[in-house]
Every structure is written in C-alpha cells, then in structure tokens.
Short mmCIF file of N, CA and C in Angstrom, two decimals:
data_model
loop_
_atom_site.label_atom_id
_atom_site.label_comp_id
_atom_site.label_asym_id
_atom_site.label_seq_id
_atom_site.Cartn_x
_atom_site.Cartn_y
_atom_site.Cartn_z
N MET A 279 -126.48 -143.09 65.84
CA MET A 279 -126.87 -144.31 65.10
C MET A 279 -128.10 -145.07 65.93
N LYS A 280 -128.73 -145.77 65.15
CA LYS A 280 -130.24 -146.43 65.66
C LYS A 280 -129.62 -147.73 66.52
N ILE A 281 -130.56 -148.33 67.42
CA ILE A 281 -130.46 -149.65 68.05
C ILE A 281 -130.03 -150.56 67.11
N ILE A 282 -131.01 -150.58 66.09
CA ILE A 282 -130.80 -152.00 65.18
C ILE A 282 -129.51 -151.95 64.44
N ASP A 283 -128.87 -150.66 64.20
CA ASP A 283 -127.67 -150.60 63.57
C ASP A 283 -126.68 -151.07 64.25
N LEU A 284 -126.60 -150.72 65.72
CA LEU A 284 -125.75 -150.98 66.77
C LEU A 284 -125.74 -152.80 66.91
N ILE A 285 -126.99 -153.27 66.91
CA ILE A 285 -126.95 -154.75 66.97
C ILE A 285 -126.58 -155.39 65.84
N ASN A 286 -126.94 -154.99 64.58
CA ASN A 286 -126.34 -155.75 63.51
C ASN A 286 -124.96 -155.48 63.20
N ALA A 287 -124.34 -154.56 63.68
CA ALA A 287 -122.72 -154.42 63.53
C ALA A 287 -121.97 -155.39 64.42
N CYS A 288 -122.58 -155.75 65.58
CA CYS A 288 -121.93 -156.83 66.35
C CYS A 288 -122.39 -158.36 65.78
N GLU A 289 -123.50 -158.52 65.38
CA GLU A 289 -124.08 -159.66 64.82
C GLU A 289 -123.39 -160.17 63.65
N ARG A 290 -123.01 -159.22 62.59
CA ARG A 290 -122.66 -159.77 61.24
C ARG A 290 -121.47 -160.73 61.25
N ASN A 291 -120.76 -160.47 62.26
CA ASN A 291 -119.41 -161.22 62.50
C ASN A 291 -119.12 -162.74 63.09
N ARG A 292 -120.77 -163.00 63.56
CA ARG A 292 -120.91 -164.28 64.23
C ARG A 292 -120.95 -165.42 63.11
N THR A 293 -120.87 -166.62 63.70
CA THR A 293 -120.75 -167.88 62.87
C THR A 293 -122.15 -167.82 62.03
N MET A 294 -123.18 -167.61 63.19
CA MET A 294 -124.65 -167.59 62.46
C MET A 294 -124.93 -166.25 61.92
N LYS A 295 -125.37 -166.13 60.62
CA LYS A 295 -125.60 -164.84 59.99
C LYS A 295 -127.35 -164.75 60.04
N ILE A 296 -127.39 -163.63 61.08
CA ILE A 296 -128.74 -163.15 61.07
C ILE A 296 -128.62 -161.46 61.08
N THR A 297 -129.48 -160.92 60.59
CA THR A 297 -129.66 -159.52 60.52
C THR A 297 -130.73 -159.23 61.23
N VAL A 298 -130.78 -158.29 62.46
CA VAL A 298 -132.07 -157.99 63.07
C VAL A 298 -132.75 -156.84 62.41
N LEU A 299 -133.91 -157.01 61.99
CA LEU A 299 -134.81 -156.03 61.27
C LEU A 299 -135.51 -155.12 62.27
N ASN A 300 -135.96 -155.77 63.55
CA ASN A 300 -136.78 -155.10 64.41
C ASN A 300 -136.77 -155.95 65.73
N ILE A 301 -136.81 -155.14 66.71
CA ILE A 301 -136.89 -155.63 68.30
C ILE A 301 -137.75 -154.77 69.03
N ALA A 302 -138.52 -155.32 69.91
CA ALA A 302 -139.37 -154.95 70.78
C ALA A 302 -139.52 -155.89 72.10
N TYR A 303 -139.78 -154.98 72.89
CA TYR A 303 -140.04 -155.59 74.46
C TYR A 303 -141.45 -155.59 74.73
N HIS A 304 -142.10 -156.43 75.09
CA HIS A 304 -143.50 -156.48 75.25
C HIS A 304 -143.87 -156.86 77.00
N ARG A 305 -144.56 -156.12 77.61
CA ARG A 305 -144.57 -156.61 78.96
C ARG A 305 -145.79 -157.56 79.30
N ASN A 306 -146.48 -158.02 77.91
CA ASN A 306 -147.53 -159.09 78.08
C ASN A 306 -148.69 -158.79 79.05
N GLY A 307 -149.01 -157.73 78.98
CA GLY A 307 -150.36 -157.49 79.98
C GLY A 307 -149.94 -157.44 81.45
N ILE A 308 -150.81 -157.66 82.19
CA ILE A 308 -150.68 -157.49 83.74
C ILE A 308 -150.41 -158.84 84.24
N ALA A 309 -150.51 -160.00 83.59
CA ALA A 309 -150.62 -161.16 84.22
C ALA A 309 -149.51 -162.06 83.52
N GLY A 310 -149.06 -161.70 82.37
CA GLY A 310 -148.37 -162.46 81.30
C GLY A 310 -146.79 -162.54 81.76
N MET A 311 -145.97 -163.43 81.18
CA MET A 311 -144.51 -163.03 81.15
C MET A 311 -144.12 -162.41 80.11
N PRO A 312 -143.32 -161.34 80.58
CA PRO A 312 -142.80 -160.43 79.48
C PRO A 312 -141.86 -160.95 78.54
N PHE A 313 -141.48 -160.45 77.08
CA PHE A 313 -140.77 -160.91 76.27
C PHE A 313 -140.23 -160.11 75.45
N HIS A 314 -139.30 -160.42 74.86
CA HIS A 314 -138.67 -159.63 73.71
C HIS A 314 -139.34 -160.33 72.35
N ALA A 315 -139.74 -159.49 71.31
CA ALA A 315 -139.65 -160.09 69.95
C ALA A 315 -138.59 -159.51 69.15
N VAL A 316 -138.03 -160.27 68.49
CA VAL A 316 -136.86 -160.08 67.57
C VAL A 316 -137.21 -160.60 66.25
N VAL A 317 -137.52 -159.41 65.13
CA VAL A 317 -137.63 -159.96 63.74
C VAL A 317 -136.42 -159.99 63.02
N PHE A 318 -135.81 -160.97 62.40
CA PHE A 318 -134.52 -161.10 61.84
C PHE A 318 -134.51 -161.87 60.54
N ARG A 319 -133.47 -161.55 59.91
CA ARG A 319 -133.24 -162.47 58.48
C ARG A 319 -132.29 -163.34 58.84
N ASP A 320 -132.49 -164.60 58.47
CA ASP A 320 -131.53 -165.79 58.59
C ASP A 320 -130.95 -165.90 57.17
N ALA A 321 -129.69 -165.92 57.33
CA ALA A 321 -128.97 -165.98 55.86
C ALA A 321 -128.39 -167.60 55.95
N GLY A 322 -128.78 -168.55 56.78
CA GLY A 322 -128.45 -169.85 56.62
C GLY A 322 -129.13 -170.67 55.40
N GLU A 323 -128.94 -172.01 55.77
CA GLU A 323 -129.67 -172.86 54.52
C GLU A 323 -131.25 -172.55 54.28
N GLU A 324 -131.93 -172.43 55.30
CA GLU A 324 -133.36 -171.91 55.28
C GLU A 324 -133.49 -170.36 55.40
N ALA A 325 -132.98 -169.67 54.48
CA ALA A 325 -132.81 -168.17 54.55
C ALA A 325 -134.34 -167.66 54.36
N SER A 326 -134.56 -166.86 55.39
CA SER A 326 -136.08 -166.38 55.26
C SER A 326 -135.91 -165.33 56.53
N VAL A 327 -137.07 -164.81 56.84
CA VAL A 327 -137.35 -163.68 57.76
C VAL A 327 -138.18 -164.50 58.89
N LYS A 328 -137.45 -164.36 59.99
CA LYS A 328 -138.18 -165.26 61.25
C LYS A 328 -138.40 -163.92 62.35
N ILE A 329 -139.43 -164.65 63.18
CA ILE A 329 -139.47 -163.85 64.47
C ILE A 329 -139.07 -165.02 65.67
N GLY A 330 -138.53 -164.30 66.43
CA GLY A 330 -137.90 -165.05 67.73
C GLY A 330 -138.46 -164.31 68.94
N VAL A 331 -139.15 -165.27 69.79
CA VAL A 331 -139.64 -164.75 71.00
C VAL A 331 -138.90 -165.29 72.28
N LEU A 332 -138.31 -164.08 73.10
CA LEU A 332 -137.63 -164.58 74.07
C LEU A 332 -138.14 -164.23 75.34
N PHE A 333 -138.58 -165.26 76.14
CA PHE A 333 -138.79 -165.04 77.47
C PHE A 333 -137.76 -164.79 78.62
N GLU A 334 -137.79 -164.35 79.77
CA GLU A 334 -136.97 -164.10 80.67
C GLU A 334 -135.74 -165.10 81.01
N HIS A 335 -136.27 -166.22 81.16
CA HIS A 335 -135.27 -167.32 81.37
C HIS A 335 -134.84 -168.11 80.24
N SER A 336 -133.44 -168.43 80.31
CA SER A 336 -133.01 -169.01 78.97
C SER A 336 -133.51 -170.38 79.09
N HIS A 337 -133.49 -171.02 77.75
CA HIS A 337 -134.16 -171.95 77.20
C HIS A 337 -135.62 -171.72 76.88
N HIS A 338 -136.17 -170.45 76.80
CA HIS A 338 -137.43 -170.14 76.74
C HIS A 338 -137.44 -169.26 75.52
N CYS A 339 -137.19 -169.98 74.39
CA CYS A 339 -137.09 -169.12 73.10
C CYS A 339 -138.00 -169.92 71.99
N ALA A 340 -138.66 -169.32 71.33
CA ALA A 340 -139.59 -169.91 70.07
C ALA A 340 -138.82 -169.11 68.89
N VAL A 341 -138.96 -169.80 68.04
CA VAL A 341 -138.72 -169.23 66.64
C VAL A 341 -139.52 -169.73 65.52
N LEU A 342 -139.97 -168.56 64.56
CA LEU A 342 -141.18 -168.89 63.71
C LEU A 342 -140.49 -168.29 62.38
N ASP A 343 -140.85 -168.94 61.18
CA ASP A 343 -140.78 -168.10 60.00
C ASP A 343 -141.88 -167.30 59.57
N ILE A 344 -141.87 -166.05 59.14
CA ILE A 344 -142.98 -165.14 59.30
C ILE A 344 -144.01 -165.55 57.89
N ALA A 345 -143.32 -165.87 57.25
CA ALA A 345 -143.85 -166.32 55.81
C ALA A 345 -144.87 -167.38 56.01
N LYS A 346 -144.52 -168.30 56.46
CA LYS A 346 -145.26 -169.63 56.85
C LYS A 346 -146.30 -169.18 57.88
N LEU A 347 -145.88 -168.22 58.81
CA LEU A 347 -147.12 -167.88 59.71
C LEU A 347 -147.95 -167.23 59.00
N ALA A 348 -147.68 -166.54 57.71
CA ALA A 348 -148.78 -165.56 57.02
C ALA A 348 -149.78 -166.55 56.43
N ASP A 349 -149.11 -167.95 56.18
CA ASP A 349 -149.92 -168.89 55.44
C ASP A 349 -150.62 -169.62 56.34
N CYS A 350 -150.63 -169.27 57.87
CA CYS A 350 -151.29 -169.91 58.82
C CYS A 350 -150.59 -171.26 59.30
N ASP A 351 -149.28 -171.56 58.86
CA ASP A 351 -148.53 -172.70 59.21
C ASP A 351 -147.91 -172.67 60.40
N VAL A 352 -148.24 -173.27 61.33
CA VAL A 352 -147.79 -173.51 62.81
C VAL A 352 -147.26 -174.76 63.12
N GLU A 353 -147.23 -175.61 62.01
CA GLU A 353 -146.88 -177.12 62.41
C GLU A 353 -145.60 -177.36 62.79
N PHE A 354 -145.56 -178.50 63.59
CA PHE A 354 -144.45 -178.97 64.07
C PHE A 354 -143.59 -179.74 62.91
N GLY A 355 -142.46 -179.48 62.73
CA GLY A 355 -141.72 -180.03 61.44
C GLY A 355 -141.84 -179.26 60.26
N SER A 356 -142.85 -178.35 60.30
CA SER A 356 -142.93 -177.76 59.07
C SER A 356 -142.24 -176.07 59.36
N ASN A 357 -142.88 -175.62 60.32
CA ASN A 357 -142.64 -174.30 60.82
C ASN A 357 -141.69 -174.42 62.09
N SER A 358 -140.71 -175.34 62.11
CA SER A 358 -140.12 -175.46 63.51
C SER A 358 -138.49 -175.17 63.15
N TRP A 359 -138.00 -174.29 64.21
CA TRP A 359 -136.82 -173.99 64.13
C TRP A 359 -136.10 -174.16 65.36
N ARG A 360 -134.78 -174.41 65.42
CA ARG A 360 -134.27 -174.82 66.79
C ARG A 360 -133.74 -173.59 67.64
N GLY A 361 -134.67 -173.15 68.69
CA GLY A 361 -134.38 -172.16 69.43
C GLY A 361 -133.14 -172.07 70.16
N ASP A 362 -132.70 -173.12 70.66
CA ASP A 362 -131.42 -173.35 71.25
C ASP A 362 -130.21 -172.84 70.27
N VAL A 363 -130.46 -172.85 69.04
CA VAL A 363 -129.47 -172.49 67.97
C VAL A 363 -129.38 -170.96 68.01
N TYR A 364 -130.61 -170.55 67.89
CA TYR A 364 -130.75 -168.95 67.70
C TYR A 364 -130.57 -168.42 68.89
N GLU A 365 -130.87 -169.02 70.03
CA GLU A 365 -131.19 -168.25 71.31
C GLU A 365 -130.05 -167.36 71.89
N PRO A 366 -128.69 -167.87 71.52
CA PRO A 366 -127.56 -166.89 72.01
C PRO A 366 -127.50 -165.54 71.16
N HIS A 367 -127.89 -165.80 70.03
CA HIS A 367 -127.77 -164.79 69.02
C HIS A 367 -128.73 -163.48 69.37
N LEU A 368 -130.10 -164.11 69.65
CA LEU A 368 -131.14 -163.42 69.80
C LEU A 368 -131.09 -162.55 71.38
N ARG A 369 -130.65 -163.33 72.24
CA ARG A 369 -130.48 -162.91 73.66
C ARG A 369 -129.30 -161.61 73.54
N LYS A 370 -128.24 -161.87 72.82
CA LYS A 370 -127.16 -160.74 72.55
C LYS A 370 -127.95 -159.63 72.13
N ALA A 371 -128.80 -159.81 70.89
CA ALA A 371 -129.49 -158.62 70.28
C ALA A 371 -130.42 -158.04 71.24
N ALA A 372 -131.28 -158.81 72.19
CA ALA A 372 -132.05 -158.15 73.18
C ALA A 372 -131.28 -157.39 74.21
N ALA A 373 -130.05 -158.02 74.58
CA ALA A 373 -129.43 -157.12 75.50
C ALA A 373 -128.88 -155.68 75.14
N LYS A 374 -128.42 -155.89 73.82
CA LYS A 374 -128.04 -154.65 73.41
C LYS A 374 -129.19 -153.72 73.11
N PHE A 375 -130.12 -154.15 72.67
CA PHE A 375 -131.52 -153.20 72.47
C PHE A 375 -131.70 -152.68 73.82
N GLU A 376 -131.75 -153.25 75.06
CA GLU A 376 -132.11 -153.00 76.34
C GLU A 376 -131.04 -151.86 76.85
N LYS A 377 -129.78 -152.12 76.70
CA LYS A 377 -128.77 -151.19 77.02
C LYS A 377 -128.85 -149.83 76.21
N ALA A 378 -129.24 -150.07 74.96
CA ALA A 378 -129.22 -148.82 74.17
C ALA A 378 -130.47 -147.97 74.67
N ARG A 379 -131.57 -148.76 74.95
CA ARG A 379 -132.93 -147.96 75.22
C ARG A 379 -132.63 -147.39 76.53
N ALA A 380 -131.70 -147.72 77.49
CA ALA A 380 -131.47 -147.40 78.95
C ALA A 380 -130.71 -145.97 78.53
N GLU A 381 -129.76 -146.02 77.57
CA GLU A 381 -128.97 -145.02 77.24
C GLU A 381 -129.57 -143.99 76.43
N GLY A 382 -130.98 -144.26 76.03
CA GLY A 382 -131.74 -143.17 75.32
C GLY A 382 -131.21 -143.27 73.89
N VAL A 383 -130.73 -144.11 73.42
CA VAL A 383 -130.33 -144.13 71.82
C VAL A 383 -131.80 -144.31 71.03
N ALA A 384 -131.69 -143.71 70.00
CA ALA A 384 -133.01 -143.69 69.22
C ALA A 384 -133.14 -145.01 68.35
N GLN A 385 -134.54 -145.35 68.38
CA GLN A 385 -134.70 -146.62 67.73
C GLN A 385 -134.95 -146.31 66.20
#
C-alpha cells in the first residue's frame, strides 16, 4: 500500500472531506524553515485542488487554491483559505506520511 492510500483511508471519514493527492517534505535549503507541502482535493463548498504548506510549529499553515495560483492569483480575499480549519487534517496527513516514510513504505 502506498503512503497516499494510507493517509486517505483515514481522512475519508473525517467531518472535513479532503483527499490527499501528493505530499512531500522540504528541508528548505540550508537556512530556511523546513515544511511539508500537501496537495489535496477539498470536497467542501469551494471544492478544488489546493496546496497546504505546513511549517513545524502549530498555527503556521498556509492554504492556496492551485488553479488560482496558475492564474497568478495570490490576493487576500480571493485565494484565501482558513489555515486553522485545514491545519488539523493536514498535520495528521503529514504525521502519517512521516511514519510511513520511517517504516519504508513505498510512496
């Protein structure tokens, strides 16, 4: 079973419906703060594919709509998503990713 399949099996039954499409850890060069990048499909009112960027500390989460990014839309109010709403689900996905990676599960 792939890491993404393990993550999605647990996330499908949550109140918020997201499906993780891809996840990666970035060490962010030699001086930057490392982060996880999580690409996911949101099945809520504004259903779309989004990217969540999770830094190590809680409350450090950014969520952007990928289609809007492709149109160069980074405006507050237009491509703004509640990181505090998505963060618990994305952090669980990142934790499962790290656990599976440590256990050597194929990605």
